[in-house]
Amino acid sequence: MAARLSGGENRLVSLPLSRIRVIMKSSPEVSSINQDALFLTAKATELFVQYLATYSYKHGRGKEKNALTYSDLSHTAEECETFQFLADILPKKILASKYLKMLEKEKRDGEVGEDDEEDEEEEDEDKAVDEDVGS
């Protein structure tokens, strides 16, 4: 396979094979890495990134601006089922002030939710007491 060609393999893939090897070896389940597997992983990664970028460009605002932006990528990760596994890695950017407001709202809703749960528990206890008294 082409991966065995020393020196020539770097022309077939753009990503540094040494970095990919380090990433692959970071898994405790991997003891050794075959050169063919390393090459194929690098090539597959390149093709995936190329597909993600092309899809994001075509379905984002990239055509209008003639550029691919982070928001195009995050929109693709959020909206396209194929790329939804990237939603945590490519979140939509928000301003810090909006994030703080969201946290405050969640905190308020959490407190209200806890109060509701306590009320429900009290109602359940009252029902249980009523049933015991009625028996």
mmCIF file of N, CA and C in Angstrom:
data_model
loop_
_atom_site.group_PDB
_atom_site.id
_atom_site.type_symbol
_atom_site.label_atom_id
_atom_site.label_comp_id
_atom_site.label_asym_id
_atom_site.label_seq_id
_atom_site.Cartn_x
_atom_site.Cartn_y
_atom_site.Cartn_z
ATOM 1 N N MET A 1 0.844 -1.186 0.000
ATOM 2 C CA MET A 1 0.000 0.000 0.000
ATOM 3 C C MET A 1 0.889 1.250 0.000
ATOM 4 N N ALA A 2 0.304 2.381 -0.355
ATOM 5 C CA ALA A 2 1.055 3.625 -0.497
ATOM 6 C C ALA A 2 1.645 4.106 0.826
ATOM 7 N N ALA A 3 1.043 3.720 1.959
ATOM 8 C CA ALA A 3 1.513 4.185 3.254
ATOM 9 C C ALA A 3 2.914 3.677 3.565
ATOM 10 N N ARG A 4 3.307 2.595 2.942
ATOM 11 C CA ARG A 4 4.628 2.033 3.207
ATOM 12 C C ARG A 4 5.735 2.787 2.476
ATOM 13 N N LEU A 5 5.378 3.603 1.541
ATOM 14 C CA LEU A 5 6.378 4.373 0.815
ATOM 15 C C LEU A 5 6.876 5.490 1.712
ATOM 16 N N SER A 6 8.100 5.433 2.108
ATOM 17 C CA SER A 6 8.633 6.483 2.987
ATOM 18 C C SER A 6 8.839 7.760 2.186
ATOM 19 N N GLY A 7 8.455 8.855 2.744
ATOM 20 C CA GLY A 7 8.597 10.147 2.073
ATOM 21 C C GLY A 7 7.423 10.432 1.148
ATOM 22 N N GLY A 8 7.004 9.467 0.379
ATOM 23 C CA GLY A 8 5.898 9.656 -0.550
ATOM 24 C C GLY A 8 4.545 9.693 0.133
ATOM 25 N N GLU A 9 4.459 9.069 1.308
ATOM 26 C CA GLU A 9 3.185 9.028 2.008
ATOM 27 C C GLU A 9 2.734 10.412 2.460
ATOM 28 N N ASN A 10 3.666 11.284 2.757
ATOM 29 C CA ASN A 10 3.306 12.623 3.199
ATOM 30 C C ASN A 10 2.608 13.413 2.101
ATOM 31 N N ARG A 11 2.838 13.051 0.856
ATOM 32 C CA ARG A 11 2.166 13.745 -0.237
ATOM 33 C C ARG A 11 0.731 13.269 -0.401
ATOM 34 N N LEU A 12 0.432 12.054 0.075
ATOM 35 C CA LEU A 12 -0.898 11.485 -0.078
ATOM 36 C C LEU A 12 -1.860 11.938 1.016
ATOM 37 N N VAL A 13 -1.337 12.365 2.128
ATOM 38 C CA VAL A 13 -2.167 12.873 3.221
ATOM 39 C C VAL A 13 -1.615 14.213 3.686
ATOM 40 N N SER A 14 -2.511 15.072 4.110
ATOM 41 C CA SER A 14 -2.097 16.401 4.569
ATOM 42 C C SER A 14 -1.832 16.448 6.067
ATOM 43 N N LEU A 15 -2.511 15.595 6.813
ATOM 44 C CA LEU A 15 -2.354 15.603 8.265
ATOM 45 C C LEU A 15 -1.053 14.929 8.666
ATOM 46 N N PRO A 16 -0.418 15.407 9.728
ATOM 47 C CA PRO A 16 0.845 14.799 10.170
ATOM 48 C C PRO A 16 0.589 13.421 10.793
ATOM 49 N N LEU A 17 1.212 12.416 10.205
ATOM 50 C CA LEU A 17 1.020 11.045 10.671
ATOM 51 C C LEU A 17 1.528 10.849 12.092
ATOM 52 N N SER A 18 2.562 11.566 12.472
ATOM 53 C CA SER A 18 3.092 11.425 13.834
ATOM 54 C C SER A 18 2.058 11.863 14.875
ATOM 55 N N ARG A 19 1.324 12.919 14.583
ATOM 56 C CA ARG A 19 0.285 13.385 15.516
ATOM 57 C C ARG A 19 -0.847 12.375 15.609
ATOM 58 N N ILE A 20 -1.242 11.835 14.459
ATOM 59 C CA ILE A 20 -2.316 10.848 14.448
ATOM 60 C C ILE A 20 -1.890 9.605 15.221
ATOM 61 N N ARG A 21 -0.641 9.205 15.078
ATOM 62 C CA ARG A 21 -0.114 8.063 15.827
ATOM 63 C C ARG A 21 -0.204 8.338 17.328
ATOM 64 N N VAL A 22 0.163 9.536 17.761
ATOM 65 C CA VAL A 22 0.102 9.892 19.181
ATOM 66 C C VAL A 22 -1.339 9.817 19.688
ATOM 67 N N ILE A 23 -2.278 10.328 18.889
ATOM 68 C CA ILE A 23 -3.691 10.290 19.285
ATOM 69 C C ILE A 23 -4.176 8.850 19.387
ATOM 70 N N MET A 24 -3.817 8.039 18.405
ATOM 71 C CA MET A 24 -4.241 6.644 18.417
ATOM 72 C C MET A 24 -3.628 5.888 19.596
ATOM 73 N N LYS A 25 -2.381 6.160 19.922
ATOM 74 C CA LYS A 25 -1.713 5.470 21.030
ATOM 75 C C LYS A 25 -2.210 5.951 22.387
ATOM 76 N N SER A 26 -2.919 7.062 22.423
ATOM 77 C CA SER A 26 -3.444 7.557 23.699
ATOM 78 C C SER A 26 -4.551 6.652 24.232
ATOM 79 N N SER A 27 -5.092 5.797 23.369
ATOM 80 C CA SER A 27 -6.094 4.840 23.810
ATOM 81 C C SER A 27 -5.397 3.676 24.507
ATOM 82 N N PRO A 28 -5.840 3.297 25.695
ATOM 83 C CA PRO A 28 -5.181 2.202 26.409
ATOM 84 C C PRO A 28 -5.348 0.853 25.705
ATOM 85 N N GLU A 29 -6.316 0.755 24.822
ATOM 86 C CA GLU A 29 -6.576 -0.509 24.124
ATOM 87 C C GLU A 29 -5.621 -0.733 22.952
ATOM 88 N N VAL A 30 -4.879 0.300 22.562
ATOM 89 C CA VAL A 30 -3.997 0.205 21.405
ATOM 90 C C VAL A 30 -2.562 -0.015 21.876
ATOM 91 N N SER A 31 -1.968 -1.118 21.413
ATOM 92 C CA SER A 31 -0.579 -1.373 21.787
ATOM 93 C C SER A 31 0.369 -1.037 20.638
ATOM 94 N N SER A 32 -0.006 -1.414 19.425
ATOM 95 C CA SER A 32 0.812 -1.074 18.263
ATOM 96 C C SER A 32 -0.099 -0.656 17.115
ATOM 97 N N ILE A 33 0.464 0.138 16.212
ATOM 98 C CA ILE A 33 -0.329 0.682 15.104
ATOM 99 C C ILE A 33 0.326 0.287 13.784
ATOM 100 N N ASN A 34 -0.422 -0.395 12.977
ATOM 101 C CA ASN A 34 0.008 -0.799 11.649
ATOM 102 C C ASN A 34 0.116 0.453 10.771
ATOM 103 N N GLN A 35 1.103 0.535 9.910
ATOM 104 C CA GLN A 35 1.273 1.687 9.016
ATOM 105 C C GLN A 35 0.060 1.883 8.113
ATOM 106 N N ASP A 36 -0.525 0.772 7.645
ATOM 107 C CA ASP A 36 -1.707 0.880 6.790
ATOM 108 C C ASP A 36 -2.872 1.493 7.562
ATOM 109 N N ALA A 37 -3.055 1.065 8.801
ATOM 110 C CA ALA A 37 -4.135 1.607 9.630
ATOM 111 C C ALA A 37 -3.914 3.089 9.896
ATOM 112 N N LEU A 38 -2.675 3.456 10.132
ATOM 113 C CA LEU A 38 -2.340 4.859 10.373
ATOM 114 C C LEU A 38 -2.659 5.702 9.145
ATOM 115 N N PHE A 39 -2.233 5.240 7.986
ATOM 116 C CA PHE A 39 -2.480 5.961 6.745
ATOM 117 C C PHE A 39 -3.976 6.083 6.469
ATOM 118 N N LEU A 40 -4.709 4.969 6.613
ATOM 119 C CA LEU A 40 -6.149 4.989 6.338
ATOM 120 C C LEU A 40 -6.905 5.886 7.318
ATOM 121 N N THR A 41 -6.479 5.904 8.565
ATOM 122 C CA THR A 41 -7.106 6.792 9.547
ATOM 123 C C THR A 41 -6.872 8.255 9.171
ATOM 124 N N ALA A 42 -5.662 8.569 8.752
ATOM 125 C CA ALA A 42 -5.340 9.940 8.340
ATOM 126 C C ALA A 42 -6.166 10.340 7.124
ATOM 127 N N LYS A 43 -6.244 9.454 6.145
ATOM 128 C CA LYS A 43 -6.985 9.761 4.917
ATOM 129 C C LYS A 43 -8.482 9.903 5.200
ATOM 130 N N ALA A 44 -9.014 8.993 6.024
ATOM 131 C CA ALA A 44 -10.435 9.068 6.377
ATOM 132 C C ALA A 44 -10.749 10.360 7.127
ATOM 133 N N THR A 45 -9.847 10.770 8.008
ATOM 134 C CA THR A 45 -10.038 12.019 8.755
ATOM 135 C C THR A 45 -10.041 13.214 7.813
ATOM 136 N N GLU A 46 -9.120 13.227 6.881
ATOM 137 C CA GLU A 46 -9.075 14.317 5.891
ATOM 138 C C GLU A 46 -10.364 14.387 5.085
ATOM 139 N N LEU A 47 -10.834 13.236 4.620
ATOM 140 C CA LEU A 47 -12.059 13.214 3.823
ATOM 141 C C LEU A 47 -13.265 13.664 4.642
ATOM 142 N N PHE A 48 -13.305 13.266 5.917
ATOM 143 C CA PHE A 48 -14.397 13.685 6.782
ATOM 144 C C PHE A 48 -14.397 15.203 6.978
ATOM 145 N N VAL A 49 -13.228 15.751 7.268
ATOM 146 C CA VAL A 49 -13.126 17.205 7.478
ATOM 147 C C VAL A 49 -13.492 17.949 6.194
ATOM 148 N N GLN A 50 -13.065 17.426 5.075
ATOM 149 C CA GLN A 50 -13.393 18.044 3.787
ATOM 150 C C GLN A 50 -14.906 18.013 3.551
ATOM 151 N N TYR A 51 -15.542 16.883 3.853
ATOM 152 C CA TYR A 51 -16.992 16.766 3.668
ATOM 153 C C TYR A 51 -17.740 17.715 4.612
ATOM 154 N N LEU A 52 -17.308 17.775 5.857
ATOM 155 C CA LEU A 52 -17.930 18.685 6.822
ATOM 156 C C LEU A 52 -17.818 20.133 6.359
ATOM 157 N N ALA A 53 -16.641 20.517 5.903
ATOM 158 C CA ALA A 53 -16.426 21.896 5.454
ATOM 159 C C ALA A 53 -17.257 22.206 4.211
ATOM 160 N N THR A 54 -17.285 21.294 3.260
ATOM 161 C CA THR A 54 -18.049 21.510 2.029
ATOM 162 C C THR A 54 -19.537 21.610 2.325
ATOM 163 N N TYR A 55 -20.043 20.693 3.146
ATOM 164 C CA TYR A 55 -21.460 20.700 3.503
ATOM 165 C C TYR A 55 -21.819 21.993 4.233
ATOM 166 N N SER A 56 -20.984 22.389 5.179
ATOM 167 C CA SER A 56 -21.243 23.609 5.953
ATOM 168 C C SER A 56 -21.212 24.843 5.058
ATOM 169 N N TYR A 57 -20.300 24.865 4.117
ATOM 170 C CA TYR A 57 -20.184 25.996 3.197
ATOM 171 C C TYR A 57 -21.422 26.091 2.315
ATOM 172 N N LYS A 58 -21.866 24.959 1.777
ATOM 173 C CA LYS A 58 -23.019 24.951 0.869
ATOM 174 C C LYS A 58 -24.322 25.271 1.579
ATOM 175 N N HIS A 59 -24.456 24.822 2.820
ATOM 176 C CA HIS A 59 -25.715 25.001 3.535
ATOM 177 C C HIS A 59 -25.689 26.156 4.535
ATOM 178 N N GLY A 60 -24.584 26.858 4.601
ATOM 179 C CA GLY A 60 -24.474 27.997 5.514
ATOM 180 C C GLY A 60 -24.473 29.303 4.750
ATOM 181 N N ARG A 61 -23.972 30.307 5.404
ATOM 182 C CA ARG A 61 -23.890 31.626 4.773
ATOM 183 C C ARG A 61 -22.571 31.805 4.029
ATOM 184 N N GLY A 62 -21.824 30.740 3.903
ATOM 185 C CA GLY A 62 -20.523 30.802 3.257
ATOM 186 C C GLY A 62 -20.584 31.294 1.829
ATOM 187 N N LYS A 63 -21.643 30.909 1.127
ATOM 188 C CA LYS A 63 -21.771 31.339 -0.264
ATOM 189 C C LYS A 63 -21.917 32.852 -0.357
ATOM 190 N N GLU A 64 -22.685 33.417 0.560
ATOM 191 C CA GLU A 64 -22.907 34.866 0.545
ATOM 192 C C GLU A 64 -21.608 35.626 0.795
ATOM 193 N N LYS A 65 -20.854 35.173 1.777
ATOM 194 C CA LYS A 65 -19.634 35.871 2.179
ATOM 195 C C LYS A 65 -18.394 35.327 1.472
ATOM 196 N N ASN A 66 -18.577 34.236 0.732
ATOM 197 C CA ASN A 66 -17.468 33.547 0.077
ATOM 198 C C ASN A 66 -16.414 33.114 1.102
ATOM 199 N N ALA A 67 -16.923 32.655 2.275
ATOM 200 C CA ALA A 67 -16.041 32.207 3.347
ATOM 201 C C ALA A 67 -16.782 31.208 4.220
ATOM 202 N N LEU A 68 -16.044 30.332 4.840
ATOM 203 C CA LEU A 68 -16.599 29.372 5.792
ATOM 204 C C LEU A 68 -16.342 29.907 7.190
ATOM 205 N N THR A 69 -17.408 30.016 7.991
ATOM 206 C CA THR A 69 -17.265 30.563 9.335
ATOM 207 C C THR A 69 -17.557 29.501 10.387
ATOM 208 N N TYR A 70 -17.154 29.794 11.613
ATOM 209 C CA TYR A 70 -17.430 28.898 12.727
ATOM 210 C C TYR A 70 -18.935 28.700 12.882
ATOM 211 N N SER A 71 -19.709 29.760 12.701
ATOM 212 C CA SER A 71 -21.159 29.639 12.864
ATOM 213 C C SER A 71 -21.755 28.696 11.821
ATOM 214 N N ASP A 72 -21.176 28.648 10.616
ATOM 215 C CA ASP A 72 -21.628 27.682 9.611
ATOM 216 C C ASP A 72 -21.397 26.256 10.100
ATOM 217 N N LEU A 73 -20.225 26.017 10.668
ATOM 218 C CA LEU A 73 -19.902 24.687 11.181
ATOM 219 C C LEU A 73 -20.797 24.307 12.358
ATOM 220 N N SER A 74 -21.008 25.227 13.284
ATOM 221 C CA SER A 74 -21.838 24.917 14.456
ATOM 222 C C SER A 74 -23.297 24.716 14.054
ATOM 223 N N HIS A 75 -23.754 25.475 13.065
ATOM 224 C CA HIS A 75 -25.121 25.307 12.566
ATOM 225 C C HIS A 75 -25.282 23.917 11.933
ATOM 226 N N THR A 76 -24.292 23.500 11.164
ATOM 227 C CA THR A 76 -24.327 22.181 10.551
ATOM 228 C C THR A 76 -24.356 21.096 11.620
ATOM 229 N N ALA A 77 -23.535 21.223 12.642
ATOM 230 C CA ALA A 77 -23.484 20.234 13.715
ATOM 231 C C ALA A 77 -24.818 20.148 14.456
ATOM 232 N N GLU A 78 -25.503 21.261 14.554
ATOM 233 C CA GLU A 78 -26.764 21.285 15.286
ATOM 234 C C GLU A 78 -27.939 20.804 14.435
ATOM 235 N N GLU A 79 -27.952 21.164 13.157
ATOM 236 C CA GLU A 79 -29.113 20.919 12.308
ATOM 237 C C GLU A 79 -29.059 19.628 11.498
ATOM 238 N N CYS A 80 -27.892 19.209 11.074
ATOM 239 C CA CYS A 80 -27.758 18.032 10.219
ATOM 240 C C CYS A 80 -27.606 16.778 11.079
ATOM 241 N N GLU A 81 -28.472 15.807 10.864
ATOM 242 C CA GLU A 81 -28.452 14.588 11.666
ATOM 243 C C GLU A 81 -27.108 13.859 11.576
ATOM 244 N N THR A 82 -26.489 13.886 10.408
ATOM 245 C CA THR A 82 -25.207 13.215 10.208
ATOM 246 C C THR A 82 -24.126 13.766 11.131
ATOM 247 N N PHE A 83 -24.171 15.055 11.398
ATOM 248 C CA PHE A 83 -23.109 15.714 12.172
ATOM 249 C C PHE A 83 -23.515 16.046 13.603
ATOM 250 N N GLN A 84 -24.665 15.581 14.058
ATOM 251 C CA GLN A 84 -25.125 15.955 15.399
ATOM 252 C C GLN A 84 -24.204 15.483 16.509
ATOM 253 N N PHE A 85 -23.404 14.463 16.259
ATOM 254 C CA PHE A 85 -22.470 14.008 17.292
ATOM 255 C C PHE A 85 -21.397 15.052 17.568
ATOM 256 N N LEU A 86 -21.281 16.061 16.714
ATOM 257 C CA LEU A 86 -20.309 17.140 16.904
ATOM 258 C C LEU A 86 -20.891 18.346 17.644
ATOM 259 N N ALA A 87 -22.163 18.283 17.997
ATOM 260 C CA ALA A 87 -22.825 19.446 18.593
ATOM 261 C C ALA A 87 -22.137 19.915 19.877
ATOM 262 N N ASP A 88 -21.604 18.992 20.673
ATOM 263 C CA ASP A 88 -20.910 19.385 21.903
ATOM 264 C C ASP A 88 -19.538 19.974 21.616
ATOM 265 N N ILE A 89 -18.941 19.550 20.521
ATOM 266 C CA ILE A 89 -17.606 20.026 20.156
ATOM 267 C C ILE A 89 -17.675 21.370 19.442
ATOM 268 N N LEU A 90 -18.752 21.584 18.680
ATOM 269 C CA LEU A 90 -18.939 22.828 17.924
ATOM 270 C C LEU A 90 -20.206 23.543 18.388
ATOM 271 N N PRO A 91 -20.242 23.998 19.638
ATOM 272 C CA PRO A 91 -21.455 24.682 20.108
ATOM 273 C C PRO A 91 -21.596 26.057 19.476
ATOM 274 N N LYS A 92 -22.837 26.530 19.449
ATOM 275 C CA LYS A 92 -23.054 27.884 18.950
ATOM 276 C C LYS A 92 -22.416 28.864 19.917
ATOM 277 N N LYS A 93 -21.827 29.902 19.353
ATOM 278 C CA LYS A 93 -21.210 30.928 20.196
ATOM 279 C C LYS A 93 -22.298 31.842 20.737
ATOM 280 N N ILE A 94 -22.170 32.168 22.010
ATOM 281 C CA ILE A 94 -23.080 33.128 22.615
ATOM 282 C C ILE A 94 -22.247 34.111 23.429
ATOM 283 N N LEU A 95 -22.809 35.273 23.652
ATOM 284 C CA LEU A 95 -22.139 36.279 24.465
ATOM 285 C C LEU A 95 -22.154 35.858 25.923
ATOM 286 N N ALA A 96 -21.171 36.271 26.657
ATOM 287 C CA ALA A 96 -21.080 35.933 28.075
ATOM 288 C C ALA A 96 -22.298 36.448 28.832
ATOM 289 N N SER A 97 -22.782 37.622 28.463
ATOM 290 C CA SER A 97 -23.947 38.185 29.158
ATOM 291 C C SER A 97 -25.181 37.304 28.946
ATOM 292 N N LYS A 98 -25.352 36.784 27.735
ATOM 293 C CA LYS A 98 -26.479 35.875 27.472
ATOM 294 C C LYS A 98 -26.323 34.580 28.270
ATOM 295 N N TYR A 99 -25.099 34.085 28.353
ATOM 296 C CA TYR A 99 -24.847 32.859 29.097
ATOM 297 C C TYR A 99 -25.180 33.052 30.573
ATOM 298 N N LEU A 100 -24.780 34.180 31.137
ATOM 299 C CA LEU A 100 -25.073 34.456 32.544
ATOM 300 C C LEU A 100 -26.579 34.547 32.784
ATOM 301 N N LYS A 101 -27.291 35.166 31.836
ATOM 302 C CA LYS A 101 -28.749 35.240 31.952
ATOM 303 C C LYS A 101 -29.363 33.845 31.901
ATOM 304 N N MET A 102 -28.824 32.991 31.021
ATOM 305 C CA MET A 102 -29.332 31.619 30.929
ATOM 306 C C MET A 102 -29.099 30.873 32.242
ATOM 307 N N LEU A 103 -27.929 31.064 32.841
ATOM 308 C CA LEU A 103 -27.636 30.411 34.109
ATOM 309 C C LEU A 103 -28.582 30.883 35.211
ATOM 310 N N GLU A 104 -28.832 32.195 35.243
ATOM 311 C CA GLU A 104 -29.754 32.735 36.243
ATOM 312 C C GLU A 104 -31.149 32.160 36.056
ATOM 313 N N LYS A 105 -31.588 32.075 34.809
ATOM 314 C CA LYS A 105 -32.921 31.539 34.518
ATOM 315 C C LYS A 105 -33.007 30.075 34.927
ATOM 316 N N GLU A 106 -31.971 29.298 34.609
ATOM 317 C CA GLU A 106 -31.946 27.886 34.997
ATOM 318 C C GLU A 106 -31.969 27.743 36.510
ATOM 319 N N LYS A 107 -31.246 28.618 37.199
ATOM 320 C CA LYS A 107 -31.210 28.565 38.646
ATOM 321 C C LYS A 107 -32.590 28.863 39.224
ATOM 322 N N ARG A 108 -33.234 29.909 38.665
ATOM 323 C CA ARG A 108 -34.582 30.249 39.121
ATOM 324 C C ARG A 108 -35.545 29.116 38.829
ATOM 325 N N ASP A 109 -35.487 28.552 37.619
ATOM 326 C CA ASP A 109 -36.374 27.453 37.247
ATOM 327 C C ASP A 109 -36.103 26.231 38.105
ATOM 328 N N GLY A 110 -34.839 25.999 38.434
ATOM 329 C CA GLY A 110 -34.468 24.879 39.290
ATOM 330 C C GLY A 110 -35.042 25.023 40.679
ATOM 331 N N GLU A 111 -35.021 26.252 41.209
ATOM 332 C CA GLU A 111 -35.579 26.505 42.534
ATOM 333 C C GLU A 111 -37.082 26.325 42.510
ATOM 334 N N VAL A 112 -37.725 26.795 41.451
ATOM 335 C CA VAL A 112 -39.171 26.641 41.320
ATOM 336 C C VAL A 112 -39.499 25.166 41.174
ATOM 337 N N GLY A 113 -38.700 24.455 40.373
ATOM 338 C CA GLY A 113 -38.906 23.025 40.179
ATOM 339 C C GLY A 113 -38.753 22.250 41.470
ATOM 340 N N GLU A 114 -37.793 22.647 42.322
ATOM 341 C CA GLU A 114 -37.600 21.990 43.605
ATOM 342 C C GLU A 114 -38.786 22.258 44.513
ATOM 343 N N ASP A 115 -39.322 23.478 44.505
ATOM 344 C CA ASP A 115 -40.491 23.802 45.302
ATOM 345 C C ASP A 115 -41.679 22.967 44.845
ATOM 346 N N ASP A 116 -41.852 22.810 43.533
ATOM 347 C CA ASP A 116 -42.940 21.999 42.985
ATOM 348 C C ASP A 116 -42.800 20.549 43.430
ATOM 349 N N GLU A 117 -41.567 20.031 43.428
ATOM 350 C CA GLU A 117 -41.337 18.650 43.841
ATOM 351 C C GLU A 117 -41.692 18.487 45.314
ATOM 352 N N GLU A 118 -41.334 19.466 46.148
ATOM 353 C CA GLU A 118 -41.656 19.399 47.571
ATOM 354 C C GLU A 118 -43.161 19.412 47.772
ATOM 355 N N ASP A 119 -43.886 20.259 47.012
ATOM 356 C CA ASP A 119 -45.335 20.315 47.104
ATOM 357 C C ASP A 119 -45.943 18.979 46.716
ATOM 358 N N GLU A 120 -45.413 18.352 45.633
ATOM 359 C CA GLU A 120 -45.926 17.059 45.192
ATOM 360 C C GLU A 120 -45.679 15.993 46.247
ATOM 361 N N GLU A 121 -44.506 16.029 46.893
ATOM 362 C CA GLU A 121 -44.206 15.060 47.928
ATOM 363 C C GLU A 121 -45.161 15.219 49.108
ATOM 364 N N GLU A 122 -45.462 16.478 49.478
ATOM 365 C CA GLU A 122 -46.399 16.717 50.572
ATOM 366 C C GLU A 122 -47.778 16.205 50.208
ATOM 367 N N GLU A 123 -48.217 16.407 48.954
ATOM 368 C CA GLU A 123 -49.517 15.919 48.514
ATOM 369 C C GLU A 123 -49.556 14.397 48.555
ATOM 370 N N ASP A 124 -48.477 13.746 48.132
ATOM 371 C CA ASP A 124 -48.410 12.286 48.161
ATOM 372 C C ASP A 124 -48.497 11.778 49.593
ATOM 373 N N GLU A 125 -47.808 12.470 50.534
ATOM 374 C CA GLU A 125 -47.864 12.077 51.935
ATOM 375 C C GLU A 125 -49.277 12.253 52.481
ATOM 376 N N ASP A 126 -49.943 13.359 52.096
ATOM 377 C CA ASP A 126 -51.316 13.597 52.552
ATOM 378 C C ASP A 126 -52.235 12.499 52.049
ATOM 379 N N LYS A 127 -52.078 12.102 50.780
ATOM 380 C CA LYS A 127 -52.904 11.035 50.205
ATOM 381 C C LYS A 127 -52.671 9.731 50.959
ATOM 382 N N ALA A 128 -51.412 9.442 51.247
ATOM 383 C CA ALA A 128 -51.084 8.207 51.962
ATOM 384 C C ALA A 128 -51.710 8.213 53.352
ATOM 385 N N VAL A 129 -51.683 9.355 54.026
ATOM 386 C CA VAL A 129 -52.272 9.472 55.352
ATOM 387 C C VAL A 129 -53.773 9.299 55.256
ATOM 388 N N ASP A 130 -54.417 9.942 54.247
ATOM 389 C CA ASP A 130 -55.862 9.825 54.064
ATOM 390 C C ASP A 130 -56.262 8.371 53.827
ATOM 391 N N GLU A 131 -55.481 7.651 53.022
ATOM 392 C CA GLU A 131 -55.785 6.257 52.726
ATOM 393 C C GLU A 131 -55.644 5.406 53.974
ATOM 394 N N ASP A 132 -54.626 5.695 54.803
ATOM 395 C CA ASP A 132 -54.438 4.944 56.034
ATOM 396 C C ASP A 132 -55.582 5.204 56.996
ATOM 397 N N VAL A 133 -56.039 6.449 57.044
ATOM 398 C CA VAL A 133 -57.124 6.798 57.964
ATOM 399 C C VAL A 133 -58.421 6.150 57.487
ATOM 400 N N GLY A 134 -58.641 6.102 56.177
ATOM 401 C CA GLY A 134 -59.862 5.532 55.613
ATOM 402 C C GLY A 134 -59.911 4.026 55.757
ATOM 403 N N SER A 135 -58.808 3.360 56.025
ATOM 404 C CA SER A 135 -58.788 1.889 56.121
ATOM 405 C C SER A 135 -59.268 1.412 57.453
#
